[in-house]
Coordinates of C-alpha atoms in Angstrom, one line a residue:
M1 CA 134.7 -146.4 -56.4
S2 CA 132.8 -149.2 -54.6
D3 CA 132.6 -152.6 -56.1
V4 CA 128.8 -152.1 -56.6
A5 CA 129.4 -148.9 -58.5
K6 CA 131.9 -150.7 -60.7
L7 CA 129.3 -153.3 -61.6
Q8 CA 126.7 -150.7 -62.8
P9 CA 126.0 -150.8 -66.6
S10 CA 128.6 -149.2 -68.8
A11 CA 128.2 -145.9 -70.6
A12 CA 128.0 -147.8 -73.9
S13 CA 125.2 -149.9 -72.5
R14 CA 123.2 -146.9 -71.2
G15 CA 123.6 -144.7 -74.2
S16 CA 123.3 -147.0 -77.2
A17 CA 120.1 -147.0 -79.2
R18 CA 120.5 -150.7 -79.5
L19 CA 120.9 -152.0 -75.9
V20 CA 123.9 -154.0 -75.4
P21 CA 123.8 -155.7 -72.0
D22 CA 126.7 -156.0 -69.6
W23 CA 127.2 -159.6 -68.5
R24 CA 127.9 -160.5 -64.9
V25 CA 128.4 -164.2 -64.7
H26 CA 129.0 -166.4 -61.7
V27 CA 130.8 -169.4 -63.1
G28 CA 131.2 -171.5 -59.9
A29 CA 133.0 -173.3 -58.4
H30 CA 131.1 -176.3 -57.4
K31 CA 130.5 -177.1 -53.7
T32 CA 130.6 -173.4 -52.7
A33 CA 126.8 -173.0 -52.0
T34 CA 126.1 -172.4 -55.7
T35 CA 122.6 -173.9 -55.4
H36 CA 121.7 -171.7 -52.5
F37 CA 123.1 -168.6 -54.3
Q38 CA 121.1 -169.5 -57.5
R39 CA 117.9 -169.8 -55.4
L40 CA 118.5 -166.3 -54.0
L41 CA 119.3 -165.0 -57.4
A42 CA 116.0 -166.4 -58.8
D43 CA 114.1 -164.8 -55.9
A44 CA 115.7 -161.5 -56.8
G45 CA 114.6 -161.8 -60.4
P46 CA 111.7 -159.3 -60.1
L47 CA 114.1 -156.7 -58.6
V48 CA 116.6 -157.3 -61.4
T49 CA 113.8 -156.9 -64.0
D50 CA 112.6 -153.7 -62.5
R51 CA 116.1 -152.3 -63.0
G52 CA 116.2 -153.3 -66.6
G53 CA 118.2 -156.5 -66.1
A54 CA 117.7 -160.2 -66.9
V55 CA 118.5 -163.3 -64.9
L56 CA 119.9 -166.5 -66.6
L57 CA 120.2 -169.7 -64.6
E58 CA 120.5 -173.5 -65.0
E59 CA 117.6 -174.0 -67.3
T60 CA 119.2 -171.7 -69.9
L61 CA 122.9 -172.1 -69.3
R62 CA 123.6 -175.7 -68.2
G63 CA 123.0 -177.4 -71.6
P64 CA 125.2 -174.9 -73.5
A65 CA 127.9 -175.1 -70.8
R66 CA 128.1 -178.9 -71.0
S67 CA 127.9 -178.8 -74.8
A68 CA 131.0 -176.5 -74.9
R69 CA 133.2 -179.3 -73.6
R70 CA 131.7 -182.1 -75.8
D71 CA 134.1 -183.4 -78.4
R72 CA 132.7 -184.7 -81.7
S73 CA 134.5 -185.7 -84.9
G74 CA 133.8 -185.5 -88.6
L75 CA 130.9 -183.6 -90.1
E76 CA 128.9 -183.7 -86.9
G77 CA 131.9 -182.2 -85.1
L78 CA 132.1 -179.4 -87.6
R79 CA 128.4 -178.7 -87.1
H80 CA 128.8 -178.8 -83.4
R81 CA 131.6 -176.3 -83.4
L82 CA 129.6 -174.0 -85.7
R83 CA 126.6 -174.1 -83.3
L84 CA 128.8 -173.2 -80.4
R85 CA 130.3 -170.3 -82.3
L86 CA 127.1 -168.9 -83.9
R87 CA 123.8 -170.3 -82.9
T88 CA 124.3 -171.0 -79.2
P89 CA 125.6 -167.5 -78.4
A90 CA 122.7 -166.0 -80.4
R91 CA 120.2 -168.0 -78.4
L92 CA 121.7 -166.9 -75.1
R93 CA 121.6 -163.3 -76.2
A94 CA 117.9 -163.8 -77.3
A95 CA 117.2 -165.3 -73.9
A96 CA 118.5 -162.2 -72.2
G97 CA 116.3 -160.0 -74.4
D98 CA 116.6 -156.2 -74.7
C99 CA 118.0 -155.5 -71.2
R100 CA 120.6 -153.2 -69.7
F101 CA 122.5 -155.9 -68.0
V102 CA 122.5 -159.7 -67.4
V103 CA 123.2 -161.5 -64.2
A104 CA 123.8 -165.3 -64.5
S105 CA 125.0 -168.2 -62.5
E106 CA 126.0 -171.7 -63.7
E107 CA 128.9 -173.7 -62.2
D108 CA 129.1 -176.2 -65.1
I109 CA 130.6 -173.4 -67.2
L110 CA 133.9 -174.3 -65.4
G111 CA 133.5 -178.1 -65.6
Y112 CA 132.4 -180.8 -63.2
V113 CA 133.1 -181.7 -59.6
P114 CA 135.8 -184.3 -60.4
H115 CA 137.7 -181.5 -62.2
L116 CA 138.5 -180.1 -58.8
L117 CA 140.8 -183.0 -58.3
Q118 CA 143.1 -182.4 -61.2
S119 CA 146.6 -180.9 -61.3
D120 CA 144.8 -177.6 -62.1
F121 CA 141.3 -176.9 -60.9
Y122 CA 139.0 -177.2 -64.0
P123 CA 141.6 -177.9 -66.7
D124 CA 139.1 -177.5 -69.6
L125 CA 137.8 -173.9 -69.8
R126 CA 136.0 -174.0 -73.1
G127 CA 132.8 -172.9 -71.3
I128 CA 134.5 -169.5 -70.9
D129 CA 135.0 -169.2 -74.6
L130 CA 131.2 -169.6 -75.0
L131 CA 130.7 -166.7 -72.6
R132 CA 133.1 -164.5 -74.5
R133 CA 131.3 -165.2 -77.8
T134 CA 128.0 -164.5 -76.1
A135 CA 129.1 -161.2 -74.6
R136 CA 130.9 -160.2 -77.8
G137 CA 132.1 -156.7 -77.1
A138 CA 129.9 -156.0 -74.1
R139 CA 131.4 -155.7 -70.7
L140 CA 132.0 -159.1 -69.2
D141 CA 132.5 -159.6 -65.4
L142 CA 133.3 -163.1 -64.2
F143 CA 132.7 -164.1 -60.6
V144 CA 134.3 -167.1 -58.9
S145 CA 133.1 -168.5 -55.5
I146 CA 135.8 -170.3 -53.5
R147 CA 136.0 -172.4 -50.3
R148 CA 138.5 -173.7 -47.9
Y149 CA 140.4 -176.6 -49.5
D150 CA 139.8 -179.1 -46.7
T151 CA 136.0 -178.8 -46.6
L152 CA 135.9 -178.4 -50.4
L153 CA 137.6 -181.7 -50.9
T154 CA 135.4 -183.6 -48.4
S155 CA 132.3 -182.1 -49.9
A156 CA 133.5 -183.1 -53.4
L157 CA 133.9 -186.7 -52.3
F158 CA 130.3 -187.0 -51.1
E159 CA 129.1 -185.5 -54.4
M160 CA 131.3 -187.8 -56.6
L161 CA 130.2 -190.9 -54.7
K162 CA 126.7 -190.5 -56.2
A163 CA 128.0 -191.4 -59.7
L164 CA 131.5 -192.9 -59.4
P165 CA 132.2 -196.2 -57.7
D166 CA 135.9 -195.3 -57.7
A167 CA 135.3 -191.8 -56.2
R168 CA 137.3 -192.5 -53.0
A169 CA 140.5 -193.5 -55.0
R170 CA 140.1 -190.5 -57.2
W171 CA 139.6 -188.3 -54.2
E172 CA 142.8 -189.5 -52.5
E173 CA 144.8 -188.8 -55.6
G174 CA 143.3 -185.3 -55.8
V175 CA 144.2 -184.6 -52.2
A176 CA 147.8 -185.6 -52.9
R177 CA 147.8 -183.4 -56.0
L178 CA 146.6 -180.4 -54.1
L179 CA 149.2 -180.9 -51.4
A180 CA 152.0 -181.4 -53.9
E181 CA 151.4 -179.6 -57.2
C182 CA 147.9 -178.2 -57.8
S183 CA 147.8 -174.4 -58.4
G184 CA 144.6 -174.1 -56.5
W185 CA 142.4 -171.0 -56.6
P186 CA 145.1 -168.5 -57.7
G187 CA 146.0 -170.8 -60.5
L188 CA 142.4 -171.0 -61.7
M189 CA 142.0 -167.2 -61.6
T190 CA 145.2 -166.7 -63.5
R191 CA 144.1 -169.2 -66.2
L192 CA 140.7 -167.4 -66.4
E193 CA 142.5 -164.1 -67.0
R194 CA 144.5 -165.6 -69.8
R195 CA 141.4 -167.3 -71.3
A196 CA 139.3 -164.1 -71.2
P197 CA 141.8 -161.2 -71.0
E198 CA 139.0 -158.6 -71.6
A199 CA 136.9 -159.8 -68.6
R200 CA 137.0 -158.4 -65.1
L201 CA 137.5 -161.0 -62.5
H202 CA 135.9 -161.0 -59.0
F203 CA 135.6 -163.6 -56.2
W204 CA 133.9 -164.3 -52.9
S205 CA 134.6 -167.0 -50.3
L206 CA 132.0 -169.4 -48.9
E207 CA 133.0 -168.3 -45.5
S208 CA 132.0 -164.7 -46.2
Y209 CA 128.9 -165.8 -48.1
S210 CA 127.8 -168.0 -45.1
R211 CA 127.9 -165.0 -42.8
D212 CA 125.8 -162.7 -45.1
P213 CA 124.5 -164.2 -48.4
A214 CA 122.4 -161.0 -49.1
A215 CA 125.6 -158.8 -49.0
V216 CA 127.3 -160.9 -51.7
L217 CA 124.1 -161.0 -53.8
N218 CA 123.7 -157.3 -53.5
E219 CA 127.2 -156.6 -54.7
F220 CA 126.8 -159.2 -57.5
I221 CA 123.7 -157.7 -59.0
G222 CA 124.1 -154.1 -57.9
V223 CA 120.5 -154.0 -56.5
D224 CA 119.4 -153.8 -52.8
V225 CA 118.1 -157.3 -51.8
S226 CA 117.9 -156.7 -48.1
D227 CA 114.1 -157.2 -48.1
L228 CA 114.3 -160.7 -49.7
P229 CA 113.4 -163.5 -47.4
P230 CA 116.3 -165.8 -46.6
A231 CA 116.5 -169.0 -48.7
P232 CA 116.7 -172.3 -46.8
P233 CA 119.9 -174.3 -47.3
P234 CA 119.6 -176.8 -50.2
S235 CA 119.0 -180.3 -48.8
R236 CA 119.7 -182.1 -52.1
T237 CA 123.3 -181.0 -52.3
R238 CA 124.1 -181.0 -48.6
A239 CA 126.8 -183.6 -47.5
P240 CA 125.5 -186.4 -45.3
A241 CA 126.9 -187.7 -42.0
L242 CA 130.1 -189.8 -42.2
S243 CA 128.1 -192.9 -41.3
A244 CA 126.8 -192.9 -44.9
L245 CA 130.3 -193.8 -46.3
D246 CA 130.3 -197.5 -45.3
E247 CA 126.8 -198.1 -46.7
V248 CA 127.8 -196.4 -50.0
A249 CA 131.0 -198.5 -50.1
A250 CA 129.0 -201.7 -49.9
L251 CA 127.0 -200.9 -53.1
D252 CA 127.6 -203.0 -56.2
P253 CA 130.0 -201.1 -58.4
S254 CA 128.4 -202.4 -61.5
L255 CA 125.1 -200.7 -60.8
P256 CA 123.7 -198.6 -63.7
S257 CA 124.5 -194.9 -63.0
A258 CA 120.9 -193.8 -62.6
E259 CA 120.2 -196.6 -60.1
R260 CA 123.5 -195.9 -58.2
M261 CA 122.6 -192.2 -57.9
E262 CA 119.1 -193.0 -56.6
R263 CA 120.5 -195.4 -54.0
V264 CA 123.2 -193.1 -52.8
R265 CA 120.7 -190.3 -52.4
A266 CA 118.5 -192.6 -50.4
I267 CA 121.5 -193.5 -48.2
Y268 CA 122.4 -189.9 -47.7
K269 CA 118.8 -189.2 -46.7
R270 CA 119.0 -191.9 -44.0
H271 CA 122.3 -190.4 -42.7
P272 CA 121.7 -186.7 -42.3
A273 CA 124.5 -184.6 -41.0
G274 CA 123.9 -183.0 -37.6
P275 CA 125.8 -181.0 -35.0
E276 CA 126.7 -184.1 -33.1
A277 CA 128.2 -185.8 -36.2
P278 CA 132.0 -186.0 -36.3
S279 CA 133.8 -183.6 -38.7
A280 CA 134.3 -185.0 -42.2
V281 CA 137.6 -183.1 -42.4
S282 CA 139.0 -184.7 -39.2
A283 CA 137.8 -188.2 -40.2
L284 CA 138.9 -188.2 -43.9
L285 CA 142.1 -186.2 -43.8
A286 CA 145.2 -186.9 -41.8
P287 CA 145.9 -184.1 -39.2
A288 CA 149.0 -183.0 -41.0
D289 CA 147.2 -182.8 -44.4
A290 CA 144.3 -180.9 -42.9
T291 CA 146.7 -178.4 -41.4
A292 CA 148.7 -178.0 -44.6
L293 CA 145.5 -177.4 -46.6
A294 CA 144.3 -174.8 -44.1
D295 CA 147.6 -173.0 -44.2
R296 CA 147.6 -173.2 -48.0
Y297 CA 144.1 -171.7 -48.2
A298 CA 145.1 -168.8 -46.0
E299 CA 148.0 -168.0 -48.2
D300 CA 146.0 -168.3 -51.4
L301 CA 143.2 -166.2 -50.1
A302 CA 145.7 -163.4 -49.3
V303 CA 147.0 -163.7 -52.9
L304 CA 143.4 -163.4 -54.3
R305 CA 142.6 -160.4 -52.1
A306 CA 145.7 -158.6 -53.3
R307 CA 144.8 -159.2 -57.0
Y308 CA 141.0 -159.1 -57.3
P309 CA 137.9 -157.4 -55.9
E310 CA 136.2 -159.5 -53.2
L311 CA 132.5 -159.5 -52.6
G312 CA 131.1 -159.8 -49.1
A313 CA 134.5 -159.0 -47.5
A314 CA 133.2 -156.1 -45.2

């Protein structure tokens, strides 16, 4: 059976008088062309609707995803937990409506970009609990997009610099963790399996997605999207040239967060990356570290391919 066939609505969903959608949720990771993928998914919305499906994206999912990891104490904490268990899943199901299946994408379900620098990628998976409560008995398929470790880390640094004056120090610690102890992509997938044992896990790599985005999207939604126009790459989330780093480093670390973000984005706009720019990987990582990360990724990718269905692999 092909991966596309596996992702078709279940018999329970097709035959029930009260439609229960199957949920296919792309949960990230960050810095794996998620913005580009979500733009394509939005463009495919009419095709999904014609097949009886619904598309849920940032405007519906980001707030609940972030709220799932928010800690509150006392009576307000109790109310918050009750909302997450009852009201929020009900609202997400209502947003899906009476459909045969749901396709969704939101990377903050896993966490935030700095969480890629911890001993485990995304140590707080409470966003997955929210998905489980929302799907409640329907089929749940979780999709994770991955990327080479060396380019993932350098892209994460540029993103973190927008908000965190100490991003470079955090980044260096994260590189050391990944080289020494972090469980990487296989560890994340294993923890997702344990957190949601009823879910089916799938993955795709940025390398495969970059070659043929439509092929990955087609397998994800189970609908032919070959006639969709290609989406341009997102400029807002694209890493700048390395020349931007010195200018960012000179910013006052006490700047309010909103002002810092505005200034860093302006710096990035003045320093666009181009084909003549030096490689961020070669400039930021020691040659031995870059080689070790590349070798580690090749090994971990082989592990994932042995364990989980891969989209866009053909």
